CSV table of C-alpha atoms in Angstrom, one decimal:
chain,number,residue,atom,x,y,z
A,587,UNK,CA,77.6,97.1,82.7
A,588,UNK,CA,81.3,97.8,82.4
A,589,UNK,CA,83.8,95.8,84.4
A,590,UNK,CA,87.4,95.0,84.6
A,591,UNK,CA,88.9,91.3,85.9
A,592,UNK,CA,92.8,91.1,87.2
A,593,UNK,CA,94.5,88.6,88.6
A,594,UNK,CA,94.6,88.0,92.1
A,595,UNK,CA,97.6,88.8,94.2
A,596,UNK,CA,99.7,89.3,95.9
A,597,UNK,CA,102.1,88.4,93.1
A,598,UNK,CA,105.6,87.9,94.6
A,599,UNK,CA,109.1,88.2,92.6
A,600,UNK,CA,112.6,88.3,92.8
A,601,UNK,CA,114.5,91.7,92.0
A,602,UNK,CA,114.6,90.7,87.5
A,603,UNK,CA,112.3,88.7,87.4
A,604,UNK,CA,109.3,89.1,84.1
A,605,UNK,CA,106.4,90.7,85.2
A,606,UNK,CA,102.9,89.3,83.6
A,607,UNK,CA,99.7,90.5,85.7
A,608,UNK,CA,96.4,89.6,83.5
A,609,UNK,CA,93.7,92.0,83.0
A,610,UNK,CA,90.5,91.4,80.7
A,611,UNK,CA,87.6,93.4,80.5
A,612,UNK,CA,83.8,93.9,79.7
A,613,UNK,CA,82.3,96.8,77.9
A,614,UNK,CA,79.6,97.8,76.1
A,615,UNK,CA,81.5,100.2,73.9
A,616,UNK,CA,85.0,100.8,73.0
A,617,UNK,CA,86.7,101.5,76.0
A,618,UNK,CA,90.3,103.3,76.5
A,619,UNK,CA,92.4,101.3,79.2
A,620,UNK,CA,94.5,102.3,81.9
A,621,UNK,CA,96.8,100.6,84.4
A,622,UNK,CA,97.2,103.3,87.7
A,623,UNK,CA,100.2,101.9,89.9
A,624,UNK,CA,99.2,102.9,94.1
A,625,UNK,CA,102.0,103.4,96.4
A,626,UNK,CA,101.6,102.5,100.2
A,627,UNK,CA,99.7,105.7,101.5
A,628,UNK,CA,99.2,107.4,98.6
A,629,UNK,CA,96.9,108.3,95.8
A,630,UNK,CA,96.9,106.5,92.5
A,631,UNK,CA,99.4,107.2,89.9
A,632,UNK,CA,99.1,107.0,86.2
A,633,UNK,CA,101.3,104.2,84.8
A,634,UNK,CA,99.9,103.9,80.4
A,635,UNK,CA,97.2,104.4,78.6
A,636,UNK,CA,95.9,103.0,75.2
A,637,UNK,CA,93.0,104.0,73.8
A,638,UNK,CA,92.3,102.2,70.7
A,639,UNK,CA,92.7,98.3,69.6
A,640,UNK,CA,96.1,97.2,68.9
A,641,UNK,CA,98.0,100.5,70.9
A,642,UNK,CA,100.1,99.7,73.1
A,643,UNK,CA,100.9,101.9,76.6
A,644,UNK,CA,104.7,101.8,77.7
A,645,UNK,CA,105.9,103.6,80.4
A,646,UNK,CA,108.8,103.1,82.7
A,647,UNK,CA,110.0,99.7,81.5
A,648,UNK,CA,106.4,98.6,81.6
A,649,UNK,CA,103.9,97.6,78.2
A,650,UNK,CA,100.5,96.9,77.9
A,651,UNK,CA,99.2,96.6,74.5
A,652,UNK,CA,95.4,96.8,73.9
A,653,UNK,CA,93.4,93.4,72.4
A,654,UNK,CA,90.2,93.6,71.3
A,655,UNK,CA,90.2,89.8,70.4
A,656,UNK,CA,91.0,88.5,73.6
A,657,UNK,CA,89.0,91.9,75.7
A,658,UNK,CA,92.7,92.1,77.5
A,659,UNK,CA,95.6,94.3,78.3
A,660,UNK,CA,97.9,92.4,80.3
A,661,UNK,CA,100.7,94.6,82.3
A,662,UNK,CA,104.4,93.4,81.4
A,663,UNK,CA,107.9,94.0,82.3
A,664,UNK,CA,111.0,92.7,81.3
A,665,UNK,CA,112.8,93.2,84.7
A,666,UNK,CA,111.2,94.5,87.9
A,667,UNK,CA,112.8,96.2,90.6
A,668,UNK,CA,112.5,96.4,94.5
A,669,UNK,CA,111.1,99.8,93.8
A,670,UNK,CA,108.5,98.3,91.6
A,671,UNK,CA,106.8,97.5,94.8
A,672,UNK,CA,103.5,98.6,94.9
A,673,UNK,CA,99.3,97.5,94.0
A,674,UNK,CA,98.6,97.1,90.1
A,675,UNK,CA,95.2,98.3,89.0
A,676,UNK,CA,93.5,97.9,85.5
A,677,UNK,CA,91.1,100.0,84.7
A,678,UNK,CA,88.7,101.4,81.9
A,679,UNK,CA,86.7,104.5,80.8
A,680,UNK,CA,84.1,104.8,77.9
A,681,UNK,CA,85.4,107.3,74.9
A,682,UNK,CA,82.2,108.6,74.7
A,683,UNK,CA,79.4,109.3,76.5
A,684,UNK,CA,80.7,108.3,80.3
A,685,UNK,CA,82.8,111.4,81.1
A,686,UNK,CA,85.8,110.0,82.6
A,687,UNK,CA,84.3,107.5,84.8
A,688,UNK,CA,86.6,104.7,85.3
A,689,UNK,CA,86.3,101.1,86.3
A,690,UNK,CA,88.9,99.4,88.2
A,691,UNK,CA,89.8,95.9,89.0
A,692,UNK,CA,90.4,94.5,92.2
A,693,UNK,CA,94.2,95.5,92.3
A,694,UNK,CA,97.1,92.8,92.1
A,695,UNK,CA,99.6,93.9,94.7
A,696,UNK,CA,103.5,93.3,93.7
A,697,UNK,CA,105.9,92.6,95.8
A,698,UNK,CA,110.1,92.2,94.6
A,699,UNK,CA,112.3,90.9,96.7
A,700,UNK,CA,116.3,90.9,96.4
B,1154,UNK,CA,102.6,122.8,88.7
B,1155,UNK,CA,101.2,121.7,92.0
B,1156,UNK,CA,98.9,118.2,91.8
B,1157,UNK,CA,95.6,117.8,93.1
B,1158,UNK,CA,95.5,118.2,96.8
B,1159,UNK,CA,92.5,117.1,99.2
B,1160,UNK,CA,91.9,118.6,102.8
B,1161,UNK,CA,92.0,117.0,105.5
B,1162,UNK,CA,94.1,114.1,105.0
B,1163,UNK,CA,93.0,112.2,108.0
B,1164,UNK,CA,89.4,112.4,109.8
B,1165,UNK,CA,88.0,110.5,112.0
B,1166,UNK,CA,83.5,110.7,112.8
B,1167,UNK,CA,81.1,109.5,114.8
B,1168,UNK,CA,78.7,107.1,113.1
B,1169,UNK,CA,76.0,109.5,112.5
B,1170,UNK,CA,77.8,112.9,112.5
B,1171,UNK,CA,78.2,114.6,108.8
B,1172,UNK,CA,81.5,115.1,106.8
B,1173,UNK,CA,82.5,117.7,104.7
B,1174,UNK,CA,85.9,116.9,101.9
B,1175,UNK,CA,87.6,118.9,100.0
B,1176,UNK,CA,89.5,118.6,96.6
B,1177,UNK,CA,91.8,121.3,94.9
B,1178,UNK,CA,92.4,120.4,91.4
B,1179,UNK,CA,95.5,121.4,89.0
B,1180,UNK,CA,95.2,124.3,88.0
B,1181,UNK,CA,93.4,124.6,84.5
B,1182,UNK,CA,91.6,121.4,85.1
B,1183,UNK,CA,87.5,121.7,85.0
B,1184,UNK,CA,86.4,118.4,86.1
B,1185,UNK,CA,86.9,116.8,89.0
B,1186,UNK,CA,85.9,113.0,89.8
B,1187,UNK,CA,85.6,111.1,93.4
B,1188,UNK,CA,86.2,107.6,94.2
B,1189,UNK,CA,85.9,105.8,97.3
B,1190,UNK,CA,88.1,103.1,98.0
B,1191,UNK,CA,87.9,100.1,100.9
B,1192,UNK,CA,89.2,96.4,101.2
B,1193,UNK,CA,85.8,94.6,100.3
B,1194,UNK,CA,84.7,97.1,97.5
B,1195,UNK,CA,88.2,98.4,96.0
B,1196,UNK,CA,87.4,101.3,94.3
B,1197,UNK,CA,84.4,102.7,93.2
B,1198,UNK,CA,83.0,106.1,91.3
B,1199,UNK,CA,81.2,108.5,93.0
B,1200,UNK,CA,80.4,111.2,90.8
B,1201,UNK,CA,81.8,113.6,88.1
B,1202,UNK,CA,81.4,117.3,87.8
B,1203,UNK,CA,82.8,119.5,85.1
B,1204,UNK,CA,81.8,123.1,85.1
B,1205,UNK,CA,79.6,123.5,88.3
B,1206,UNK,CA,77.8,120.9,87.2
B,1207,UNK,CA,77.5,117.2,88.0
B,1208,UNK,CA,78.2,115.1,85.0
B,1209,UNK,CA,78.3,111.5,86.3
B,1210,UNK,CA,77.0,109.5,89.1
B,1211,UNK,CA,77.7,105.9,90.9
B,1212,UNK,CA,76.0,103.8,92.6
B,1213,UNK,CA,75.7,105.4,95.9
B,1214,UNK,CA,72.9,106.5,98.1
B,1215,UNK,CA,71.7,110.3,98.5
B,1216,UNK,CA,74.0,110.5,101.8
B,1217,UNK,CA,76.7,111.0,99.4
B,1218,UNK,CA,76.4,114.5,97.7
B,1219,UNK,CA,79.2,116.4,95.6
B,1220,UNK,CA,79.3,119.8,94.1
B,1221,UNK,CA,82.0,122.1,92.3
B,1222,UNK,CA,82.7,125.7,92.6
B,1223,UNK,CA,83.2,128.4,89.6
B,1224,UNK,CA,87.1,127.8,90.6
B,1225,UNK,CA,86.9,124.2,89.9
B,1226,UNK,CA,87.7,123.0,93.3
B,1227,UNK,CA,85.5,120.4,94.9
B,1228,UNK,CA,83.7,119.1,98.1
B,1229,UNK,CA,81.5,115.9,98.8
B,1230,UNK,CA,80.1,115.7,101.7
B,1231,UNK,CA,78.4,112.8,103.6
B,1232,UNK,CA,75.5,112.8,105.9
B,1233,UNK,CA,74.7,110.5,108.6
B,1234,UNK,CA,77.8,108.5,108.6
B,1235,UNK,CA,77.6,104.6,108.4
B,1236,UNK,CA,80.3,102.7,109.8
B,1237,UNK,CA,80.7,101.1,106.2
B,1238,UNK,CA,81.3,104.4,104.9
B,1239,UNK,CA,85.0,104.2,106.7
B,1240,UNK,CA,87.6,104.7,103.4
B,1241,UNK,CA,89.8,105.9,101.8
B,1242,UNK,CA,88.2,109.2,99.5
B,1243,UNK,CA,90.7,110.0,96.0
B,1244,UNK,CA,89.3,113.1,93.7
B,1245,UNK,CA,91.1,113.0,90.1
B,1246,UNK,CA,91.4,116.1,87.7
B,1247,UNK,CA,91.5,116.1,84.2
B,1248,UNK,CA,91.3,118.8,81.7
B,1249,UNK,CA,88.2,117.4,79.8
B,1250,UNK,CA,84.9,115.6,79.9
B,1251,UNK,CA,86.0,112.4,77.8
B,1252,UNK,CA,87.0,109.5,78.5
B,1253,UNK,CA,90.3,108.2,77.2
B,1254,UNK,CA,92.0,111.4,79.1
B,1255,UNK,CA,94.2,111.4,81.6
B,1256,UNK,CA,93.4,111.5,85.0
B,1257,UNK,CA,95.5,112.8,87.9
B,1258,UNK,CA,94.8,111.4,91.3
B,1259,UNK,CA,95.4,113.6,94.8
B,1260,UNK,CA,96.8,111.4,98.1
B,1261,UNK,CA,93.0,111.1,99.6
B,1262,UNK,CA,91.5,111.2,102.7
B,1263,UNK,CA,91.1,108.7,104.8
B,1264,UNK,CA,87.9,109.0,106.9
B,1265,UNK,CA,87.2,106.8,109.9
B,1266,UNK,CA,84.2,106.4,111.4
B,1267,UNK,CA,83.6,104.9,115.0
């Protein structure tokens, strides 16, 4: 079945720091990928999408770029804030045929610190 | 527009006892997905339904039931309460049945059962 690895956390950084959290995935198909960003006590949040090899999601200073290669779509940012704070997930849904099920990863939690 | 909203936001059961959930999703959205979400499993599908009808199902057992009403909005409920079943509950909207669409989370409820 489907499944989605990330890196273990809790990844901890200094306010500007570069932001690289790993995510690699298994799938029968060809998946789209998300990352979701979770604040404490609240619901998940849409952070990019890409939905075919080669795309690449950007949102908020943040860039993912789908490889089929390599079955990856690492999470990157040039500069991360204090605000940045907050659990990383990677996830994936089939285009066809598995509604909008998604798969997540474990979550990589993110902490920046001044 | 107002985002997906889930009643009650905190609940706390009896091991045994039943629950009831419920999910509002934006408005114009027709399917609506649950996910349960706790420290040793992370997060995990539930079910899908678009339409009235249920689309999509995890891996769960028969305690955990779903349905959707001709408004769109949701409820799961679960029956004889475990104490493993203690979590955090998200329901996402989207507009279609496919994957590779964008999902919008509500805040969850967090059920605790003693």
């Amino acid at each position: 079945g489907d499944s989605v690895t990330q890196m273990e956390g809790p990844v901890t950084l200094s306010e500007e720091a570069f932001l690289t959290i790993n995510c690699t995935y298994t799938a029968t198909g060809y998946p789209s990928l998300f990352w979701y960003v979770q604040y404490p006590g609240e619901g998940l949040q849409l952070l990019l999408k890409a939905t075919k090899a080669d795309d690449k999601g950007s949102n908020k200073g943040f860039e993912a770029t789908y490889r089929k290669e390599t079955t990856s779509f690492h999470l990157e940012k040039g500069s991360v804030q204090v605000s940045d704070s907050a659990v990383y997930f990677c996830a994936l849904s089939e285009t066809e045929g598995g509604g909008n099920k998604l798969t997540f990863g474990t979550g990589t939690q993110l902490k920046v610190e001044l | 527009k107002a985002g997906v909203t889930q009643t009650p936001r905190y609940l706390i059961k009896t091991r045994g006892q039943q629950v009831t959930l419920s999910c509002s999703p934006i408005s114009g959205h027709r399917s609506v997905s649950w996910y349960q979400q706790t420290p040793g499993q992370g997060l995990q599908f539930l079910f899908e339904y678009f339409s009235e009808t249920q689309r999509n199902k995890g891996n769960f057992p028969g305690r955990f039931s779903g349905r959707q009403f001709s408004n769109s909005r949701s409820e799961m409920n679960v029956s004889t309460l475990e104490l493993g079943d203690s979590a955090l509950y998200l329901c996402a909207s989207s507009t279609r049945l496919a994957g590779g669409h964008e999902q919008y989370f509500g805040p969850g409820t967090r059920l605790t059962v003693t």
